Short mmCIF file of C-alpha atoms in Angstrom, two decimals:
data_model
loop_
_atom_site.label_atom_id
_atom_site.label_comp_id
_atom_site.label_asym_id
_atom_site.label_seq_id
_atom_site.Cartn_x
_atom_site.Cartn_y
_atom_site.Cartn_z
CA MET A 1 131.08 57.52 38.45
CA PRO A 2 127.96 55.97 40.14
CA GLN A 3 128.16 55.53 43.91
CA VAL A 4 126.12 53.46 46.36
CA PHE A 5 125.27 54.46 50.02
CA ILE A 6 123.82 52.67 52.90
CA THR A 7 121.25 55.20 54.04
CA LYS A 8 119.41 53.42 56.64
CA THR A 9 120.13 50.60 58.98
CA ALA A 10 117.81 48.68 61.43
CA SER A 11 117.78 45.61 63.69
CA PHE A 12 115.12 43.43 65.30
CA LEU A 13 115.94 41.32 68.25
CA PRO A 14 113.05 39.10 69.56
CA ASN A 15 111.74 39.17 73.22
CA ASP A 16 113.74 39.99 76.31
CA VAL A 17 117.37 39.53 76.98
CA VAL A 18 118.33 35.80 78.02
CA SER A 19 121.33 35.71 80.35
CA SER A 20 123.72 32.84 80.40
CA ASP A 21 122.15 31.42 83.50
CA GLU A 22 118.74 31.31 81.78
CA MET A 23 119.83 29.50 78.70
CA GLU A 24 118.69 25.94 79.50
CA LYS A 25 115.39 27.30 80.51
CA TYR A 26 114.64 28.33 77.03
CA LEU A 27 116.51 25.52 75.24
CA GLY A 28 115.81 22.69 77.56
CA TYR A 29 117.89 19.87 78.94
CA ILE A 30 119.00 16.96 76.87
CA ASN A 31 118.05 13.73 78.55
CA ASP A 32 117.00 15.95 81.48
CA LYS A 33 120.73 16.44 82.21
CA PRO A 34 122.49 19.85 82.51
CA SER A 35 125.27 20.20 79.65
CA LYS A 36 128.71 19.33 80.44
CA SER A 37 130.11 21.74 77.93
CA LYS A 38 127.99 24.82 78.62
CA ALA A 39 130.17 26.46 81.19
CA ILE A 40 133.41 25.77 79.21
CA VAL A 41 132.05 27.10 75.99
CA LEU A 42 130.50 30.34 77.60
CA ARG A 43 133.63 31.05 79.47
CA SER A 44 135.54 30.86 76.11
CA ASN A 45 133.08 32.71 73.88
CA GLY A 46 132.57 35.71 76.31
CA ILE A 47 128.86 36.10 75.45
CA LYS A 48 126.96 37.29 78.47
CA GLN A 49 123.37 37.66 76.91
CA ARG A 50 121.47 36.93 73.70
CA HIS A 51 117.86 36.84 72.27
CA TYR A 52 115.73 33.80 71.31
CA ALA A 53 112.53 33.83 69.39
CA LEU A 54 111.07 31.49 72.11
CA THR A 55 109.09 31.86 75.23
CA GLU A 56 110.78 30.72 78.46
CA ASP A 57 109.05 27.28 78.05
CA GLY A 58 110.46 26.85 74.58
CA HIS A 59 107.42 27.95 72.41
CA PRO A 60 108.14 29.80 69.20
CA THR A 61 107.36 33.56 69.13
CA HIS A 62 108.56 34.56 65.61
CA THR A 63 109.59 32.87 62.45
CA ASN A 64 112.83 33.96 60.70
CA ALA A 65 110.87 35.68 58.09
CA GLU A 66 108.79 37.55 60.59
CA MET A 67 111.93 38.84 62.26
CA VAL A 68 113.46 40.00 58.94
CA SER A 69 110.08 41.75 57.98
CA LEU A 70 110.06 43.67 61.35
CA ALA A 71 113.77 44.69 60.77
CA ILE A 72 112.77 46.06 57.29
CA LYS A 73 109.79 47.81 58.76
CA ASN A 74 112.12 49.43 61.31
CA LEU A 75 114.08 51.00 58.44
CA PHE A 76 111.08 53.04 57.86
CA ALA A 77 109.81 53.66 61.35
CA TYR A 78 110.03 57.43 60.93
CA GLU A 79 108.95 57.51 57.23
CA PRO A 80 106.41 54.55 56.88
CA GLU A 81 105.43 55.50 53.29
CA GLU A 82 109.07 55.27 52.00
CA ILE A 83 108.84 51.46 52.11
CA THR A 84 106.52 51.63 49.10
CA LYS A 85 109.57 52.72 46.96
CA VAL A 86 111.63 49.56 47.88
CA ASP A 87 112.34 47.76 44.52
CA LEU A 88 114.59 44.89 45.74
CA ILE A 89 114.66 42.66 48.87
CA THR A 90 117.61 40.32 49.11
CA CYS A 91 118.13 38.21 52.26
CA GLY A 92 120.62 35.91 53.54
CA THR A 93 120.41 33.21 56.35
CA THR A 94 121.70 29.78 57.53
CA THR A 95 118.28 28.93 58.97
CA PRO A 96 115.25 29.52 56.60
CA ASP A 97 111.88 28.53 57.98
CA GLN A 98 111.38 25.83 55.24
CA LEU A 99 113.20 24.43 52.33
CA LEU A 100 110.68 25.91 49.80
CA PRO A 101 109.45 28.59 49.22
CA SER A 102 112.63 30.63 49.47
CA HIS A 103 113.36 32.69 52.45
CA SER A 104 113.02 36.13 50.61
CA VAL A 105 109.70 35.51 49.15
CA MET A 106 108.37 34.68 52.70
CA VAL A 107 109.64 37.89 53.87
CA HIS A 108 108.09 39.82 50.88
CA GLY A 109 104.81 38.14 51.82
CA LEU A 110 104.75 39.80 55.19
CA LEU A 111 105.37 43.20 53.52
CA PRO A 112 102.13 44.07 51.70
CA GLU A 113 103.06 47.66 51.56
CA THR A 114 105.63 46.83 49.00
CA GLY A 115 104.86 46.34 45.23
CA GLN A 116 105.59 43.35 42.87
CA ILE A 117 109.38 43.59 43.30
CA GLU A 118 112.44 41.54 42.66
CA VAL A 119 113.45 39.25 45.62
CA THR A 120 116.56 36.92 45.99
CA SER A 121 117.50 34.55 48.64
CA ASN A 122 121.09 33.81 49.63
CA ALA A 123 121.80 30.44 51.36
CA GLY A 124 124.88 29.65 53.40
CA SER A 125 126.14 30.64 56.85
CA CYS A 126 127.43 34.04 58.10
CA CYS A 127 128.62 35.23 54.59
CA SER A 128 125.04 34.95 53.16
CA GLY A 129 124.21 38.36 54.68
CA MET A 130 127.16 39.81 52.97
CA HIS A 131 126.16 38.12 49.67
CA SER A 132 122.94 39.99 50.08
CA LEU A 133 124.67 43.27 50.68
CA LYS A 134 126.82 42.73 47.55
CA PHE A 135 123.89 41.84 45.42
CA ALA A 136 122.01 45.09 46.69
CA TYR A 137 125.23 47.10 46.17
CA LEU A 138 125.69 45.89 42.51
CA SER A 139 121.98 46.26 41.69
CA VAL A 140 122.13 50.04 42.63
CA LEU A 141 125.50 50.53 41.32
CA SER A 142 124.38 49.37 37.80
CA GLY A 143 121.35 51.59 37.97
CA ASP A 144 118.96 48.63 37.87
CA LYS A 145 117.52 49.46 41.36
CA GLN A 146 117.14 52.73 43.37
CA HIS A 147 115.88 51.56 46.71
CA ALA A 148 117.36 48.14 47.57
CA VAL A 149 116.92 46.50 50.77
CA CYS A 150 119.37 43.77 52.15
CA ALA A 151 119.11 41.66 55.23
CA GLY A 152 120.78 39.06 57.37
CA SER A 153 119.18 37.01 60.03
CA GLU A 154 118.89 33.81 62.05
CA ARG A 155 116.44 31.83 63.81
CA ILE A 156 118.71 29.13 65.39
CA SER A 157 116.91 28.55 68.54
CA SER A 158 114.45 26.12 66.91
CA ILE A 159 117.19 23.59 66.05
CA ILE A 160 119.28 24.01 69.25
CA LYS A 161 116.44 23.22 71.56
CA ALA A 162 116.58 19.91 73.52
CA ASP A 163 113.60 18.62 71.45
CA THR A 164 115.87 18.38 68.46
CA PHE A 165 118.04 15.88 70.30
CA LYS A 166 115.29 13.87 72.09
CA GLU A 167 115.46 10.73 69.95
CA GLU A 168 119.22 10.68 69.82
CA GLY A 169 119.25 11.06 73.59
CA LYS A 170 116.91 7.95 73.90
CA HIS A 171 119.18 6.15 71.41
CA LEU A 172 122.33 6.95 73.18
CA ALA A 173 120.67 6.00 76.52
CA ALA A 174 119.98 2.55 75.21
CA ILE A 175 123.43 1.89 74.05
CA GLU A 176 125.56 3.80 76.42
CA SER A 177 125.92 4.55 80.17
CA ASN A 178 126.96 8.12 79.57
CA PRO A 179 124.37 9.41 77.11
CA TYR A 180 125.52 13.04 76.31
CA VAL A 181 125.29 14.20 72.72
CA ALA A 182 128.67 14.73 70.89
CA PHE A 183 130.60 18.02 71.68
CA GLU A 184 130.27 19.03 67.98
CA LYS A 185 126.49 19.45 68.49
CA ASP A 186 126.38 20.64 72.02
CA PHE A 187 129.06 23.33 71.53
CA LEU A 188 126.92 25.29 69.13
CA ARG A 189 123.98 25.48 71.58
CA TRP A 190 125.93 27.86 73.57
CA MET A 191 127.14 29.98 70.74
CA LEU A 192 124.30 30.95 68.65
CA SER A 193 121.05 33.07 68.83
CA ASP A 194 118.31 34.84 67.02
CA GLY A 195 117.82 38.15 65.40
CA ALA A 196 117.76 40.21 62.20
CA GLY A 197 119.25 43.26 60.68
CA ALA A 198 118.51 45.17 57.44
CA PHE A 199 120.07 48.00 55.33
CA LEU A 200 118.55 50.33 52.71
CA LEU A 201 120.97 51.20 49.75
CA GLN A 202 120.51 54.08 47.47
CA ASP A 203 122.51 56.02 44.75
CA LYS A 204 122.87 59.14 46.98
CA PRO A 205 123.14 59.70 50.64
CA ALA A 206 120.30 60.36 52.79
CA GLY A 207 119.19 64.06 53.45
CA GLN A 208 119.74 63.65 57.12
CA GLY A 209 121.35 61.30 59.47
CA THR A 210 124.40 59.01 58.86
CA SER A 211 125.07 57.66 55.43
CA LEU A 212 127.88 55.30 54.45
CA ARG A 213 129.35 55.14 50.93
CA VAL A 214 130.20 51.72 49.96
CA GLU A 215 133.79 51.86 48.42
CA TRP A 216 134.03 48.08 47.76
CA ILE A 217 132.98 44.58 48.74
CA GLU A 218 135.46 41.68 48.33
CA MET A 219 134.76 37.89 48.86
CA ALA A 220 136.47 34.76 48.59
CA SER A 221 135.91 30.90 49.22
CA PHE A 222 138.79 28.48 50.31
CA ALA A 223 136.42 25.50 50.03
CA ASN A 224 138.84 23.97 47.37
CA LYS A 225 141.53 23.74 50.10
CA ASN A 226 139.49 22.68 53.08
CA ASP A 227 137.06 20.23 54.37
CA THR A 228 133.73 21.12 55.66
CA CYS A 229 133.77 22.73 59.15
CA MET A 230 130.12 23.61 60.04
CA TYR A 231 127.12 21.71 58.52
CA MET A 232 123.38 20.87 59.03
CA GLY A 233 121.28 18.22 57.29
CA ALA A 234 124.27 15.96 56.77
CA GLU A 235 126.72 13.74 58.53
CA LYS A 236 130.44 14.02 58.06
CA GLN A 237 132.19 10.94 56.84
CA ASP A 238 135.61 9.55 57.63
CA ASP A 239 137.08 10.83 54.45
CA GLY A 240 135.78 14.37 55.02
CA SER A 241 132.86 14.15 52.69
CA LEU A 242 129.24 14.87 53.67
CA LEU A 243 126.38 12.41 53.60
CA SER A 244 123.24 14.23 52.79
CA TYR A 245 120.14 13.79 54.73
CA GLN A 246 118.48 12.91 51.45
CA ASN A 247 120.47 9.77 51.20
CA MET A 248 119.83 8.54 54.77
CA PRO A 249 117.39 6.22 56.31
CA GLN A 250 114.55 8.18 58.05
CA GLN A 251 115.35 6.71 61.42
CA ASP A 252 118.91 7.94 61.26
CA LEU A 253 117.62 11.46 60.79
CA LEU A 254 116.46 11.16 64.21
CA ASN A 255 118.78 8.95 65.95
CA LYS A 256 121.79 11.13 64.93
CA SER A 257 120.02 14.64 65.15
CA VAL A 258 121.05 14.97 61.47
CA LEU A 259 118.98 18.22 61.24
CA SER A 260 121.00 19.87 64.12
CA ILE A 261 123.84 22.12 63.44
CA LYS A 262 127.34 20.71 64.04
CA GLN A 263 130.95 22.04 63.93
CA ASP A 264 134.32 20.43 63.70
CA VAL A 265 135.96 22.60 66.46
CA LYS A 266 139.56 21.40 65.69
CA LEU A 267 139.22 22.38 62.03
CA LEU A 268 137.71 25.71 62.96
CA SER A 269 140.54 26.68 65.30
CA ALA A 270 143.21 25.68 62.90
CA GLN A 271 141.81 27.47 59.76
CA ILE A 272 139.24 30.14 60.30
CA VAL A 273 141.57 33.07 61.31
CA LYS A 274 144.80 32.58 59.25
CA GLN A 275 143.28 32.14 55.84
CA GLY A 276 140.78 35.03 55.57
CA PHE A 277 142.84 37.58 57.53
CA SER A 278 145.90 36.86 55.54
CA LEU A 279 143.86 37.47 52.46
CA LEU A 280 142.93 40.97 53.64
CA LYS A 281 146.54 42.05 53.05
CA ASP A 282 146.00 41.45 49.37
CA ILE A 283 142.65 43.09 49.37
CA LEU A 284 143.80 46.31 50.98
CA GLU A 285 146.90 46.39 48.63
CA LYS A 286 144.48 45.93 45.58
CA HIS A 287 142.55 49.10 46.83
CA THR A 288 145.67 50.89 48.00
CA ILE A 289 144.21 51.21 51.63
CA LYS A 290 146.69 51.38 54.46
CA ALA A 291 145.71 49.96 57.78
CA ASP A 292 146.09 53.54 59.74
CA GLU A 293 143.39 54.82 57.25
CA ILE A 294 140.84 52.41 59.02
CA ASP A 295 138.96 54.27 61.71
CA HIS A 296 136.56 51.52 62.84
CA PHE A 297 137.12 47.76 62.40
CA LEU A 298 134.01 45.46 62.84
CA PRO A 299 135.14 41.75 62.89
CA HIS A 300 132.36 39.29 63.12
CA MET A 301 133.57 36.94 65.67
CA SER A 302 131.75 33.83 66.91
CA SER A 303 133.76 33.99 70.11
CA TYR A 304 136.08 36.32 71.93
CA PHE A 305 138.34 33.41 71.86
CA PHE A 306 139.46 34.57 68.35
CA LYS A 307 140.05 38.16 69.25
CA GLU A 308 143.70 37.91 70.01
CA LYS A 309 144.23 35.40 67.20
CA ILE A 310 142.82 37.86 64.64
CA TYR A 311 144.91 40.75 66.06
CA THR A 312 148.05 38.66 65.80
CA ILE A 313 147.45 37.43 62.19
CA LEU A 314 146.75 41.09 61.10
CA GLU A 315 150.01 42.19 62.75
CA GLU A 316 151.87 39.34 61.00
CA ASN A 317 150.47 40.71 57.76
CA GLY A 318 151.47 44.30 58.31
CA ILE A 319 148.04 45.30 59.23
CA ARG A 320 148.05 47.07 62.58
CA ILE A 321 144.46 47.96 63.76
CA PRO A 322 144.68 48.79 67.60
CA TYR A 323 141.84 47.41 69.79
CA GLU A 324 140.62 50.97 70.41
CA LYS A 325 139.36 50.99 66.67
CA TRP A 326 137.54 47.66 67.08
CA TYR A 327 133.75 47.57 67.50
CA THR A 328 131.98 44.46 68.54
CA ASN A 329 128.61 43.88 70.41
CA LEU A 330 129.06 40.13 70.65
CA ARG A 331 128.88 40.20 74.43
CA GLU A 332 125.74 41.90 74.50
CA LYS A 333 123.86 40.69 71.34
CA GLY A 334 125.34 37.26 70.86
CA ASN A 335 126.34 35.56 67.72
CA ILE A 336 123.53 35.83 65.23
CA GLY A 337 125.37 34.35 62.17
CA ALA A 338 124.35 36.10 58.89
CA GLY A 339 122.58 38.90 61.01
CA SER A 340 125.52 39.72 63.11
CA ILE A 341 127.37 42.22 60.94
CA TYR A 342 124.05 44.11 60.14
CA ILE A 343 123.28 44.37 63.88
CA MET A 344 126.77 45.43 64.61
CA LEU A 345 126.95 48.22 62.13
CA ASP A 346 123.46 49.36 63.22
CA GLY A 347 124.89 49.45 66.68
CA LEU A 348 127.95 51.42 65.76
CA ILE A 349 125.86 54.07 63.91
CA LYS A 350 123.52 54.53 66.90
CA SER A 351 126.40 54.73 69.25
CA GLY A 352 127.09 58.22 67.71
CA GLN A 353 130.89 57.48 67.40
CA LEU A 354 131.12 58.01 63.60
CA LYS A 355 132.41 61.18 62.14
CA GLN A 356 132.30 62.39 58.62
CA GLY A 357 135.03 61.00 56.47
CA GLU A 358 135.96 58.10 58.58
CA LYS A 359 136.35 54.67 57.11
CA VAL A 360 134.76 51.51 58.47
CA LEU A 361 135.98 48.09 57.60
CA LEU A 362 133.49 45.11 57.86
CA ALA A 363 135.02 41.63 58.16
CA VAL A 364 132.97 38.45 58.11
CA PRO A 365 134.58 34.96 58.26
CA GLU A 366 132.38 31.95 57.59
CA SER A 367 133.46 28.55 58.98
CA ALA A 368 130.97 26.39 56.95
CA ARG A 369 133.67 25.65 54.29
CA PHE A 370 135.64 28.73 54.92
CA SER A 371 134.49 31.84 53.16
CA TYR A 372 135.25 35.42 53.78
CA ALA A 373 133.84 38.76 53.01
CA PHE A 374 135.28 42.34 53.63
CA CYS A 375 133.62 45.70 53.00
CA LEU A 376 135.08 49.31 53.21
CA LEU A 377 132.59 52.06 53.95
CA THR A 378 133.17 55.81 54.20
CA VAL A 379 130.99 57.97 56.57
CA CYS A 380 129.25 60.94 54.75
#
């Protein structure tokens, strides 16, 4: 049977580390006022530092496509000529630099070393990076491609800067005595950050270093059972539907910061853990994998707030994975959305913890409208 291996992993994190105390220096103050929610959100999410593709005074330093291209180049840092063999680039992100052209063709345009190759772009939120992994996996598994690169990334800083909310702030100040933007918008300013990660997939393990055999990738959407939870470029209506920016007056786009990213926090807390991690029980049974066979568990979490909740729901479903098997770098790297699982796996490999034959389970929940992705890897 054909097999697929992750033979290289790499990351790119822009600029110096930004501590929690420094965040508003980079992102700015809305209405020149410190955020009311910042301290509460940071205390809950447990993130201590992150990276922004910004200077301290808020000027951009990298596009999303540039960060991905640098992560891909880092895959081949020790063998630069190997990048010429790449025959597929597939990228996922929540935050492409523009609506058109697609994200992946912009990445390809920054990699002149590659040839006229296939590229695909996956839109969405955190699972878009996993969609890219699965597309690359299936492309190699089928024999269609031999050197497939997949990537996940975010450049969120550009839409959580105070400038994004300037007109809304003025509008609120004109009609209210307490002009703070809604928590659903301010909340995410203290949750998200920038970066990119990339994998190389091939049909045989690398000659040296750590390779990971892809055993399976499973995904599911629960959108048919849930309202939208996280959204951008739209306004949520009283009936739960979304009103697209395309159907709104131009002035509303500014007065309501429609191009900012927003989250229904109550819906997030109620649904994100129980649906996807209950689904995992069926997936493990399908593939006849027992919980005690899993040596390393990499759950993408937006916040440490969810750590105990994930543990509890796994236990309730007979999936006991003790904390000593968990690996996360959320505290040090931040929540990078579609890029998080790439940067997490890259970090685990570089930590030197992996041993041949061990099994690694990746778990990626996406709150946009509740999608989930799981992947089992074996260390070679």
